Coordinates of C-alpha atoms and ligand atoms in Angstrom, one line a residue:
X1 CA -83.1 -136.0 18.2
X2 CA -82.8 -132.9 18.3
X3 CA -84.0 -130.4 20.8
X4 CA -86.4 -128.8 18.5
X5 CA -87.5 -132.1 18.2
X6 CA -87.3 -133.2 21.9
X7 CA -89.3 -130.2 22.3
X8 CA -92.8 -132.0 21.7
X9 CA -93.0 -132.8 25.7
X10 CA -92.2 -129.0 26.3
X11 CA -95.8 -127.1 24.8
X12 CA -96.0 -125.5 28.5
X13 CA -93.0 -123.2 28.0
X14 CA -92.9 -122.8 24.1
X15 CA -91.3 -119.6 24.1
X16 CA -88.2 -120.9 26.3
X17 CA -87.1 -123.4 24.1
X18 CA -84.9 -122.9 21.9
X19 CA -84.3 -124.0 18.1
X20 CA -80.8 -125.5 18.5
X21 CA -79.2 -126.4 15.8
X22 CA -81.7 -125.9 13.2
X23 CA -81.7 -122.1 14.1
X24 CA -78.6 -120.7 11.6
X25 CA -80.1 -122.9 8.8
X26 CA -83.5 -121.3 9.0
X27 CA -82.1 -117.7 9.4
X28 CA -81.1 -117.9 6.6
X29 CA -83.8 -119.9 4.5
X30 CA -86.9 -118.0 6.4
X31 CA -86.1 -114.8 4.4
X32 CA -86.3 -116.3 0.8
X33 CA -89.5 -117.9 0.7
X34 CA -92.2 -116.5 -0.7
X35 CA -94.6 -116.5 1.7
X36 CA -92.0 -115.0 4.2
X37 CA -94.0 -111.5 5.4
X38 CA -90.9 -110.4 6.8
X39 CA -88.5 -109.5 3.9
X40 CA -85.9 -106.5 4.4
X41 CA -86.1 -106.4 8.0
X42 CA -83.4 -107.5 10.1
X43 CA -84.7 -111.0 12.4
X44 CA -83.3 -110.4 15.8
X45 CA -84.9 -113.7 17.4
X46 CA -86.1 -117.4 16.2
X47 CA -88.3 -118.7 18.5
X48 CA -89.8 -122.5 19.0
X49 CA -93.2 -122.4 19.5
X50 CA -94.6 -126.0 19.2
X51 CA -92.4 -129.1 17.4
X52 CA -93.5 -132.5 17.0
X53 CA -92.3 -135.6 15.0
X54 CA -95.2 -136.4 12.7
X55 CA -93.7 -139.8 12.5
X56 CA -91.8 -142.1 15.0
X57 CA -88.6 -140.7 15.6
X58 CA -86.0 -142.6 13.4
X59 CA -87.5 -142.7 10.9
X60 CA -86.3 -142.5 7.4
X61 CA -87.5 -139.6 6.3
X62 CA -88.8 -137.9 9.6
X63 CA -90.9 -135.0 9.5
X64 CA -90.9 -132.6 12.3
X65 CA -94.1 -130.1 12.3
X66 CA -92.7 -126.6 13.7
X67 CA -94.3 -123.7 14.2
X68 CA -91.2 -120.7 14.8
X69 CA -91.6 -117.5 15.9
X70 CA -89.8 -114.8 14.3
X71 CA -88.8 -111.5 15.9
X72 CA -87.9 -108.4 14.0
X73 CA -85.5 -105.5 14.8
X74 CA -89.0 -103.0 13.8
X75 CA -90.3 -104.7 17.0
X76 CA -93.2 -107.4 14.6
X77 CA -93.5 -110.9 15.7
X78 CA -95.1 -113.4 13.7
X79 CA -95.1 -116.9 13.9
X80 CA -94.7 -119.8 10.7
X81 CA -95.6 -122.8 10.6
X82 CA -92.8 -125.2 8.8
X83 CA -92.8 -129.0 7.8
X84 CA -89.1 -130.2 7.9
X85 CA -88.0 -133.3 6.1
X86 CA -85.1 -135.0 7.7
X87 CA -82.9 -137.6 5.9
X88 CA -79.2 -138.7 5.8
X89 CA -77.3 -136.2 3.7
X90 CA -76.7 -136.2 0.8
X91 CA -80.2 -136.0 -0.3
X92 CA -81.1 -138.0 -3.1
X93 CA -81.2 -135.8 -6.6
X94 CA -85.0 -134.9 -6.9
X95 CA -84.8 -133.5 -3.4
X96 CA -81.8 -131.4 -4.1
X97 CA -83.9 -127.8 -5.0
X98 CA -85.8 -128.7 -1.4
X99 CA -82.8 -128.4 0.5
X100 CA -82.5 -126.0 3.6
X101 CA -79.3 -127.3 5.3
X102 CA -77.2 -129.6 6.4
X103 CA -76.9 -130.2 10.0
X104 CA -73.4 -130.4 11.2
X105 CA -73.5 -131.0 14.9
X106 CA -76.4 -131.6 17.4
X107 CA -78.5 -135.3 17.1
X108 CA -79.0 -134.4 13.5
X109 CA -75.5 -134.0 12.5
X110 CA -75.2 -135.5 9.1
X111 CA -78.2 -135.3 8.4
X112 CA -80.1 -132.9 5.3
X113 CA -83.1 -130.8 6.8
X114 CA -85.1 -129.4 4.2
X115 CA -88.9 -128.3 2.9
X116 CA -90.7 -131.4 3.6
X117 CA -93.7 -130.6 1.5
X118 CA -91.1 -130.5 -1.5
X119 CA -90.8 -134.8 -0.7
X120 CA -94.4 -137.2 -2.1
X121 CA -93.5 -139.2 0.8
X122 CA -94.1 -136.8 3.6
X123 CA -96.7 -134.8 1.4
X124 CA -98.7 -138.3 1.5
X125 CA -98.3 -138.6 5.3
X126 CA -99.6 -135.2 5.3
X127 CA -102.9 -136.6 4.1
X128 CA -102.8 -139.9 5.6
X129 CA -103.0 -137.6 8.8
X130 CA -106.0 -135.8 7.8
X131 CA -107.5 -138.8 6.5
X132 CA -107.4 -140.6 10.4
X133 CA -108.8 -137.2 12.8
X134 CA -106.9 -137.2 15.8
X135 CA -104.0 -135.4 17.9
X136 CA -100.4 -135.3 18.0
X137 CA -99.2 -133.3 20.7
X138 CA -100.9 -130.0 20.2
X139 CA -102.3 -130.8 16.5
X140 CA -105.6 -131.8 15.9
X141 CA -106.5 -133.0 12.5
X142 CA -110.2 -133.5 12.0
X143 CA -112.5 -134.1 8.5
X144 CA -115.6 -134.2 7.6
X145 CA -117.2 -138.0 7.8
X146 CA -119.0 -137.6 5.0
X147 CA -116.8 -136.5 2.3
X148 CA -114.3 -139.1 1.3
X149 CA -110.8 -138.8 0.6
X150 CA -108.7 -141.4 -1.4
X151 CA -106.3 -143.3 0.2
X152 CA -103.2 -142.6 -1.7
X153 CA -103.5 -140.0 -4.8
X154 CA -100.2 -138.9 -6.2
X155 CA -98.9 -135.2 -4.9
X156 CA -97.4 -132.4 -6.3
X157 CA -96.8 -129.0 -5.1
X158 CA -98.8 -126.2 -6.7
X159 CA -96.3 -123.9 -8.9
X160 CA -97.1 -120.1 -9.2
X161 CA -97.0 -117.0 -7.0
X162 CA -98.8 -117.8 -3.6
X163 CA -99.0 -116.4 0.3
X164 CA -99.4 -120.2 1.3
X165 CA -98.2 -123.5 0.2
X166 CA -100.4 -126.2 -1.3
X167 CA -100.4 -129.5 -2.4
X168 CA -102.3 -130.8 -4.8
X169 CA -103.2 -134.6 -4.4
X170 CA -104.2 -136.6 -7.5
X171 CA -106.0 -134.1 -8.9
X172 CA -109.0 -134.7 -6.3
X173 CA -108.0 -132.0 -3.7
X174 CA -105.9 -129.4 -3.1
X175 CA -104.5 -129.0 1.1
X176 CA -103.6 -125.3 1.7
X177 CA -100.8 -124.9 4.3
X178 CA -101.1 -121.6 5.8
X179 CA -97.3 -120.3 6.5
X180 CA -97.6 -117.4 8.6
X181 CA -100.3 -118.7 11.3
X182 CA -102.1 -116.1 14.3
X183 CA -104.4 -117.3 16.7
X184 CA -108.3 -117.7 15.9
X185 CA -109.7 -120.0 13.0
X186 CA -108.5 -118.7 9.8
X187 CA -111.3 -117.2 7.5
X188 CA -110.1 -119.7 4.5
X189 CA -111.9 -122.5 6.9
X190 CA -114.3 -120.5 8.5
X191 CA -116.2 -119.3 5.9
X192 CA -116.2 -121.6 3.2
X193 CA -117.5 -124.0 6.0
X194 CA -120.1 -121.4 7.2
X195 CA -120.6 -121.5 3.0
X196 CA -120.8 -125.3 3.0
X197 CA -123.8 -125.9 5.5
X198 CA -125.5 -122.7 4.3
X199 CA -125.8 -125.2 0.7
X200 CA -124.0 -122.4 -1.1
X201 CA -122.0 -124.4 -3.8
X202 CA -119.9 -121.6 -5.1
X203 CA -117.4 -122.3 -3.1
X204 CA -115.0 -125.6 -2.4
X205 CA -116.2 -127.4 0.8
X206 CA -113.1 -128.3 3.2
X207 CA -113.1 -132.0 3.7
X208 CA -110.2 -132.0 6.6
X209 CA -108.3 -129.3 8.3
X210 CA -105.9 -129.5 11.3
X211 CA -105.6 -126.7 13.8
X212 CA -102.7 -126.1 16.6
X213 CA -104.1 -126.3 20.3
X214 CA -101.4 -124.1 22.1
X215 CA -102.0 -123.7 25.8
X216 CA -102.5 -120.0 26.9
X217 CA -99.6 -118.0 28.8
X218 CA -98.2 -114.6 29.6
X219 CA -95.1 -115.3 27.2
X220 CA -96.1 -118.5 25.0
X221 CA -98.0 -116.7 22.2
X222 CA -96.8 -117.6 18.9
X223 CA -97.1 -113.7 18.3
X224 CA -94.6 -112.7 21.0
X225 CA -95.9 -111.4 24.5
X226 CA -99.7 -112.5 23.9
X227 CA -102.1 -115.3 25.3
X228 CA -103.1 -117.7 22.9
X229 CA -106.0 -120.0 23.8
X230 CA -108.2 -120.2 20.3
X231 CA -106.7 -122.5 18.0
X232 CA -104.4 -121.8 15.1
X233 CA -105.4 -123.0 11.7
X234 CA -102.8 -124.6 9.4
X235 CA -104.2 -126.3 6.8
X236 CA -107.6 -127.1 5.0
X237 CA -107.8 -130.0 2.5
X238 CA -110.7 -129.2 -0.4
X239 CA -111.6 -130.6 -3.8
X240 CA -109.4 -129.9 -6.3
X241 CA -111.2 -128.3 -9.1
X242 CA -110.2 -129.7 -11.8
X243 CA -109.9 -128.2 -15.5
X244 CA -110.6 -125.1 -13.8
X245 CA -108.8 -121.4 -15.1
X246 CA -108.4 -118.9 -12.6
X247 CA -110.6 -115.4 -13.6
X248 CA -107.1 -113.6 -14.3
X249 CA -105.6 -115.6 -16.7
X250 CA -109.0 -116.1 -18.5
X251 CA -109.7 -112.3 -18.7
X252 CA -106.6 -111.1 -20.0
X253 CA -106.7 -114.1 -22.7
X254 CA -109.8 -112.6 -23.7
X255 CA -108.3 -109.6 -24.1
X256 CA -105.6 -110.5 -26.1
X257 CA -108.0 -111.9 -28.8
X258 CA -110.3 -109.4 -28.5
X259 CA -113.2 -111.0 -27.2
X260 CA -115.6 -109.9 -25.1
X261 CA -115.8 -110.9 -21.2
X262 CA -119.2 -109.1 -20.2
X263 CA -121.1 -112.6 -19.7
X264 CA -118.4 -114.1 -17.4
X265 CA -118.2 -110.7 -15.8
X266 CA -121.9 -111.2 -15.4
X267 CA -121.7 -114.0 -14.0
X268 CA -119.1 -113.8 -11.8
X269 CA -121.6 -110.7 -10.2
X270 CA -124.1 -113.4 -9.9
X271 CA -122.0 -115.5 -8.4
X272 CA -120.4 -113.4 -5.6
X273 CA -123.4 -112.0 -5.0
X274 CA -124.6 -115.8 -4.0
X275 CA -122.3 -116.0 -1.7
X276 CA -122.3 -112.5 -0.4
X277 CA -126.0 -113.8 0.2
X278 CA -125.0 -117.0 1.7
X279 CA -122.7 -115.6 3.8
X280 CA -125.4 -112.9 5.1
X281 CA -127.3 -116.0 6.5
X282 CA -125.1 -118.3 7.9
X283 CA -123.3 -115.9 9.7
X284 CA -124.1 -113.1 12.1
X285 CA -124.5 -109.3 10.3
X286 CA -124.8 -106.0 11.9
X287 CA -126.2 -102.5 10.6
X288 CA -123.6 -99.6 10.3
X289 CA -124.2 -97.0 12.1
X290 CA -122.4 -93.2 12.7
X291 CA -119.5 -94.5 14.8
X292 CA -118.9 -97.5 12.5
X293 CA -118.7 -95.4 9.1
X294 CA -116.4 -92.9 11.2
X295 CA -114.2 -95.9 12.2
X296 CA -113.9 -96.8 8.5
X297 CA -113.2 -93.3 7.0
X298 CA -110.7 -93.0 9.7
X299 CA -109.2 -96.2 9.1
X300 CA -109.1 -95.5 5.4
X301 CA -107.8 -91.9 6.4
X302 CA -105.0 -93.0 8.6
X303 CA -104.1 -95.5 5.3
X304 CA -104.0 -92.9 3.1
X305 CA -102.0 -90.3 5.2
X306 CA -99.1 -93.3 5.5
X307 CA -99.1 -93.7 1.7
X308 CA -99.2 -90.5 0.8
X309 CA -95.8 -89.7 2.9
X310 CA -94.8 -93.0 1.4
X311 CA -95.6 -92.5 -2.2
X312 CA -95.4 -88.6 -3.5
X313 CA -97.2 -89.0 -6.4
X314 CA -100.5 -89.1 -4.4
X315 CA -99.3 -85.5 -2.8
X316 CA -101.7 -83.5 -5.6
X317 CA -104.6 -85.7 -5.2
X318 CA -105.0 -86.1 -1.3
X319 CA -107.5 -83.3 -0.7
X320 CA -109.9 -85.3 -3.3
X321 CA -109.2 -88.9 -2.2
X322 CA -109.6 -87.8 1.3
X323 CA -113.0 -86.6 0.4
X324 CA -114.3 -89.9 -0.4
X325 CA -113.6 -90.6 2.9
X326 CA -115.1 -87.6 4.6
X327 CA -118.5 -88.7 2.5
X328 CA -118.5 -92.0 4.1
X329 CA -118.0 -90.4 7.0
X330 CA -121.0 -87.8 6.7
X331 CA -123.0 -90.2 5.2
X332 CA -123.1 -91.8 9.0
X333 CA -124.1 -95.4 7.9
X334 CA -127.3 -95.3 7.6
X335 CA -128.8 -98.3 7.1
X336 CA -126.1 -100.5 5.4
X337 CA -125.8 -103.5 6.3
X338 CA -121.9 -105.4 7.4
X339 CA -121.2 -108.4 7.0
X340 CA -118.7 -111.5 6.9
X341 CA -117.1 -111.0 3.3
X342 CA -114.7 -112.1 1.2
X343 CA -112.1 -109.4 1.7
X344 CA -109.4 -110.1 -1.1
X345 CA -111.9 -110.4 -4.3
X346 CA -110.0 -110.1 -7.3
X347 CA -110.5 -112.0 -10.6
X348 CA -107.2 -114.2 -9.2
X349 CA -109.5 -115.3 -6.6
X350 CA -112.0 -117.2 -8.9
X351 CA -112.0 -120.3 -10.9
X352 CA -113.8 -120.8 -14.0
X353 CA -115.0 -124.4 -13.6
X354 CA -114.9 -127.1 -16.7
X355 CA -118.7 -127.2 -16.6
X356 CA -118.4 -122.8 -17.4
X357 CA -119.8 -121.9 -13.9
X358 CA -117.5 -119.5 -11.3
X359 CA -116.2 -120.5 -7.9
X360 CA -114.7 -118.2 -5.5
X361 CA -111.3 -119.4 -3.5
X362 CA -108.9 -118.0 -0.8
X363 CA -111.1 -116.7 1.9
X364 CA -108.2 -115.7 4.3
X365 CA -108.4 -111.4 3.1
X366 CA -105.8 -109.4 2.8
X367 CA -102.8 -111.4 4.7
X368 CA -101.4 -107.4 5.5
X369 CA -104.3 -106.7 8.0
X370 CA -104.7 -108.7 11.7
X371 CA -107.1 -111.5 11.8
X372 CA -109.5 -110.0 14.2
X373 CA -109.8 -107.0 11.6
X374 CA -110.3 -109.5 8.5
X375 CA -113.2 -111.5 10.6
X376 CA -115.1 -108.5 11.2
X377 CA -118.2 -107.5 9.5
X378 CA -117.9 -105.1 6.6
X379 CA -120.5 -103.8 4.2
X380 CA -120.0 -106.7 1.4
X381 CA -119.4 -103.4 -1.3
X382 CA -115.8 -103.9 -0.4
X383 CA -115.7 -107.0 -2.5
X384 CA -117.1 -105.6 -4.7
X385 CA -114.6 -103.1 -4.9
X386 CA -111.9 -105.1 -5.4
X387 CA -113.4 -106.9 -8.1
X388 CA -114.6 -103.7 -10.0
X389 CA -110.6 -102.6 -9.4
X390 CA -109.4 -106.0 -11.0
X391 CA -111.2 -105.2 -14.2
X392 CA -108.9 -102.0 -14.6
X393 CA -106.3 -103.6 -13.6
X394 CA -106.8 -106.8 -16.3
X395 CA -107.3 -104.1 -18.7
X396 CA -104.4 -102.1 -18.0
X397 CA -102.1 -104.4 -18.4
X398 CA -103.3 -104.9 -22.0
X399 CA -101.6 -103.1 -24.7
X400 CA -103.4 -100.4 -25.9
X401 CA -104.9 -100.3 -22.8
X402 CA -109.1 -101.3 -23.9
X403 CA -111.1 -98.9 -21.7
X404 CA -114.3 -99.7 -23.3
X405 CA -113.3 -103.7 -22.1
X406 CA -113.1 -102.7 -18.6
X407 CA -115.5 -100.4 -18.3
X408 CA -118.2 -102.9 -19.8
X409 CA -117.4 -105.8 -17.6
X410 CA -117.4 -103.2 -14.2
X411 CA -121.3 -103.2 -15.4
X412 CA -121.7 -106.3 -16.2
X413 CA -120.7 -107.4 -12.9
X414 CA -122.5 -104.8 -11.0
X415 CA -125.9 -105.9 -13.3
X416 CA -125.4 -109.6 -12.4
X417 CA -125.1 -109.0 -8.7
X418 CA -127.9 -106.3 -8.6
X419 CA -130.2 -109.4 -10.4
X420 CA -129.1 -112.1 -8.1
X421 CA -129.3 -109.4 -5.0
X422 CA -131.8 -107.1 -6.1
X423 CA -129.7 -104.0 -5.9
X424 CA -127.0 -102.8 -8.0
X425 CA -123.9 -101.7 -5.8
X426 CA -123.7 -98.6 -8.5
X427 CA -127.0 -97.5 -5.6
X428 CA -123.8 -96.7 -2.9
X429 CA -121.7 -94.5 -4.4
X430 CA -120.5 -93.2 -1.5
X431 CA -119.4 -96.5 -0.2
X432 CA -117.9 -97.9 -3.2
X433 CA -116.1 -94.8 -4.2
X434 CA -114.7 -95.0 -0.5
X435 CA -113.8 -98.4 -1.0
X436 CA -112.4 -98.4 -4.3
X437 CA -110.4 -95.5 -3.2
X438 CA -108.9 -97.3 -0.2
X439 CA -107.9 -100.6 -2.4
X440 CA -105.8 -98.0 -5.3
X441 CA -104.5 -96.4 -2.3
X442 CA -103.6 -99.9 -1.4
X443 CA -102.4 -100.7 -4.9
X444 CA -100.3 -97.5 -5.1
X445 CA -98.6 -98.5 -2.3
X446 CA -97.3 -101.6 -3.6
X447 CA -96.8 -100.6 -6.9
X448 CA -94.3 -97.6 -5.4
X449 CA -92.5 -100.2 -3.8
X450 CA -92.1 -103.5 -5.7
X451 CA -93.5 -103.0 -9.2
X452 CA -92.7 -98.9 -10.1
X453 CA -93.4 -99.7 -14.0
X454 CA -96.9 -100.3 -12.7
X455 CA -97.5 -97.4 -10.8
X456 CA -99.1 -95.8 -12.9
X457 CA -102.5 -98.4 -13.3
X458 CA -104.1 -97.3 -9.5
X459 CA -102.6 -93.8 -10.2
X460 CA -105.1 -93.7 -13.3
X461 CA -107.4 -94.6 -10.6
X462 CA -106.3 -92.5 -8.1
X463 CA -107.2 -89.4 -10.5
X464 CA -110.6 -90.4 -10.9
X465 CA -111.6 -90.8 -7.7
X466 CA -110.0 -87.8 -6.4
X467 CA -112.7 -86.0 -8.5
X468 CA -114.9 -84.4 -5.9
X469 CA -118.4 -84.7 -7.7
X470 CA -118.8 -88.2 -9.3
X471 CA -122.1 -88.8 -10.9
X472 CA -123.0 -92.1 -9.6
X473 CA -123.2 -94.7 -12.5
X474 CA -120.0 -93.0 -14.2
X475 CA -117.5 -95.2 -15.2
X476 CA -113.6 -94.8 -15.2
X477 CA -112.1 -93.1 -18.5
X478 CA -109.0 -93.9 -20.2
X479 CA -105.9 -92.6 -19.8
X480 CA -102.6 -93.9 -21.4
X481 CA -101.5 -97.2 -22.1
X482 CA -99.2 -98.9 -20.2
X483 CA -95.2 -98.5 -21.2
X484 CA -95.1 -102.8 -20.7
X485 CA -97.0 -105.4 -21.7
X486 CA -96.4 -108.0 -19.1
X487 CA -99.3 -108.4 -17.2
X488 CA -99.5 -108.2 -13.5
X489 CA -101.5 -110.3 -10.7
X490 CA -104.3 -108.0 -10.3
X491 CA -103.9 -108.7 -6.7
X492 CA -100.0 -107.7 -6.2
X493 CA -97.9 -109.5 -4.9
X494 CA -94.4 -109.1 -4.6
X495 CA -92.3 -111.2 -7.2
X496 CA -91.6 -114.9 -6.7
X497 CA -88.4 -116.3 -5.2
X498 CA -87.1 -119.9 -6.1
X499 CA -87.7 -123.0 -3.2
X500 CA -84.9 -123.2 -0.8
Ligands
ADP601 N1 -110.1 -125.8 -5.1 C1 -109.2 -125.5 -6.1 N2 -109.3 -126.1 -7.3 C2 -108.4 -125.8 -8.2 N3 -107.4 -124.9 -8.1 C3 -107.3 -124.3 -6.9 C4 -108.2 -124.5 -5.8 N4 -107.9 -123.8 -4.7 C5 -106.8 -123.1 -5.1 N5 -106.4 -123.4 -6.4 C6 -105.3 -122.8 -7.1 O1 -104.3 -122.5 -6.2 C7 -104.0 -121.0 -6.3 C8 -103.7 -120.5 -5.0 O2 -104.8 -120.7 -4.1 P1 -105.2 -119.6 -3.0 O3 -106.2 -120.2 -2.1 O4 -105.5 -118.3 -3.7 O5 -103.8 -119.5 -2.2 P2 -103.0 -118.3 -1.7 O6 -103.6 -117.9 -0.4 O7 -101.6 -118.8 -1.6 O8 -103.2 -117.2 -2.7 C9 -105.2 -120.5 -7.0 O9 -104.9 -119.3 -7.7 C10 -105.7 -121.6 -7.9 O10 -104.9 -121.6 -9.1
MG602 MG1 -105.0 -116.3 -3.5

């Protein structure tokens, strides 16, 4: 055994231990992976934060559970949770792409390590765990009693651009494996449980979830130097919907026949307005007042001065974007309502279910801001925003870009949540212009640095909110068509890297 692996008695003094002979081999793997935050900067430190054998040592495979600190020359710390296979080397052919390394010395010599959820067999223990609620070492699996889960459905990994990992098992659920792990329960269980006894339906229920209990001390934080008593979420296990197209893929097939997407983007107001409502009562909401708006405009400010220093292109529109922000500011809060949200809406975010109806999915925000910021109330317009951003975005990436399409279903969707709510978001335009101004500073951003064909989608944004006076129900207006036609997440995300 190793002593990662030996480290299971050791949860006291996490940060001590070290990774041994694993450590070279997942230097080097960490910074390919997809979900790795870390890419570009230079990883001065791997450090073991919990390990345990999910199955007797021995055995053939073995799975060790890690969760790994990672230290950065820039001074960030973040902390992954991994799920090592184990098994003589050579592997055996359909393992080969899973492959992390090959252990050459240490009570593993000989033996292949690699990504463990890439192997059916650990993938089904996986379950089997979650199935049976109980602890080993510091994990806790739990369920819910009442929702059953099949003994032994068939996985496979879910293909496609993703901050997590999941596995989908026989097309009945789908477990979400959170990768880069903090502290505090993780908004993707939170909420849609908080969603699930408030009888909102919109959203999948989590069945089983399993947590890390690490024990609290000056150095053992899995972000570095900080305390850690509240749990860390690492997965959720939730019915699989299946037949279900996500919103982005449906949307932009609309637009390349032609068709129309103002009822879906109707209903999809209807529907995130549901839970917007749901949310609102099964969870505890505050009123904004002058020193909350003024922490948001200077939040948004402070975002806007980095870009702009970042991203030069902004330069001749900061005086206008800024003003958006120096109205919500001046506008002092009055009366509007925060609240737990969904904080990433996009149309990637949502699932058009076989029976036509819309589901919302990935709770967890934007993965880029701390966990304590994502589980704080906000006024629910921000979701809004994002989703009214998506539209130009889906329609952007059509060529010739279809104005008219995107400005039709940014009504829609603001006339389906104003009937299910009572009032159209369209009511705030102060708010929504700061907000939609703060997510195509976002996008700018991104674009300037991983996609700079595709710059030019928020900057077409950018312009039209950086007009001073905007009438209140105006919608954007075109500008030209994109130079590609390949069409981007509306969410971005940098590009995907091949397993292992
Ligand atoms: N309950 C579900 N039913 C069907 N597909 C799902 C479900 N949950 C997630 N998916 C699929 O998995 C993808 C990624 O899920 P998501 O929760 O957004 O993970 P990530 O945080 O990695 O973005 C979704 O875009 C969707 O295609
Ligand atoms: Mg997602």
């Amino acid at each position: 055994m190793s002593e990662a692996a030996s480290a299971r008695s050791r949860h006291s003094s996490p940060a001590a231990v070290p990774l041994g002979p694993l450590e070279p081999m997942l230097r080097a793997w960490l910074p390919r992976q997809r979900w790795f935050a870390g890419k570009g900067r230079a990883i001065t430190r791997l450090r073991l934060v919990s390990a345990v054998e999910l199955l007797p040592p021995g055995s053939t495979p073995g799975l060790l559970h890690l969760l790994v600190g990672v230290d950065c020359a820039d001074g960030t710390a973040d902390c992954y949770q991994l799920l090592l296979g184990v098994r003589p080397a050579p592997l055996p052919p359909g393992l080969a792409p899973a492959l992390i390394g090959r252990a050459e010395h240490g009570p593993y010599a000989g033996h292949a390590v690699y990504e463990g959820l890439g192997d059916p067999r650990l993938a089904a223990l996986l379950l089997e765990r979650l199935r049976a609620p109980g602890s080993h070492g510091p994990l806790r699996f739990d369920r819910d009693p009442d929702a059953p889960i099949p003994a032994d459905p068939a996985p496979r990994p879910l293909s496609g651009e993703q901050t997590n990992s999941s596995l989908i098992y026989g097309d009945s659920h789908i477990l979400k494996v959170f990768r880069r792990v903090w502290p505090g329960t993780n908004p993707d269980l939170e909420l849609p449980r908080a969603l699930a006894s408030a009888g909102c339906t919109r959203v999948p229920a989590p069945v089983a979830w399993y947590e890390a209990e690490l024990p609290a001390g000056p150095s053992g934080g899995p972000g570095g130097g900080r305390r850690t008593a509240e749990p860390l979420t690492l997965g959720v296990l939730q019915p699989y919907l299946r037949g279900s197209e996500d919103g982005w893929q449906l949307a932009l097939r609309r637009l390349a026949a032609g068709a129309d997407f103002t009822a879906e983007a109707h209903a999809l107001g209807r529907a995130t307005a549901e839970v917007h409502s749901a949310l609102a009562s099964a969870l505890p909401t505050v009123a904004l007042g002058p020193a909350q708006a003024a922490r948001l405009a200077a939040g948004m400010t402070a975002r806007l001065a980095a870009t702009v220093r970042e991203v030069p292109a902004l330069q001749p529109f900061e005086a206008g974007l800024r003003g958006a922000f120096d109205a919500l500011a001046a506008s002092r809060g009055t009366g509007v309502p925060a609240q737990r949200i969904h904080g990433d809406l996009h149309l990637g975010q949502t699932l058009r279910t076989a029976d036509g109806s819309w589901a919302l999915i990935d709770f967890e925000g934007e993965p880029a801001r701390p966990l304590a910021d994502r589980r704080r109330p906000e006024p629910a317009v921000r979701d809004i925003a994002g989703m009214l951003r998506s539209f130009d975005y889906a329609a952007r990436s059509h060529r010739p870009f279809a104005p008219a399409w995107a400005d039709a279903c940014r009504a829609a969707f603001c006339e389906g949540y104003a009937r299910t709510t009572g009032r159209d978001p369209r009511e705030d335009p102060v708010l929504l212009r700061a907000y939609e101004t703060d997510k195509a500073v976002y996008e700018a951003r991104y674009e300037s640095r991983h996609r700079p064909d595709w710059l030019h989608v928020p900057m077409a944004a950018i312009r039209r909110l950086a007009e001073r006076e905007r009438p209140a129900r105006r919608m954007p207006h075109p500008s030209p068509p994109p130079p590609g036609s390949a069409a981007p997440h509306p969410h971005p995300k940098p590009p995907r890297r091949p397993l292992a």
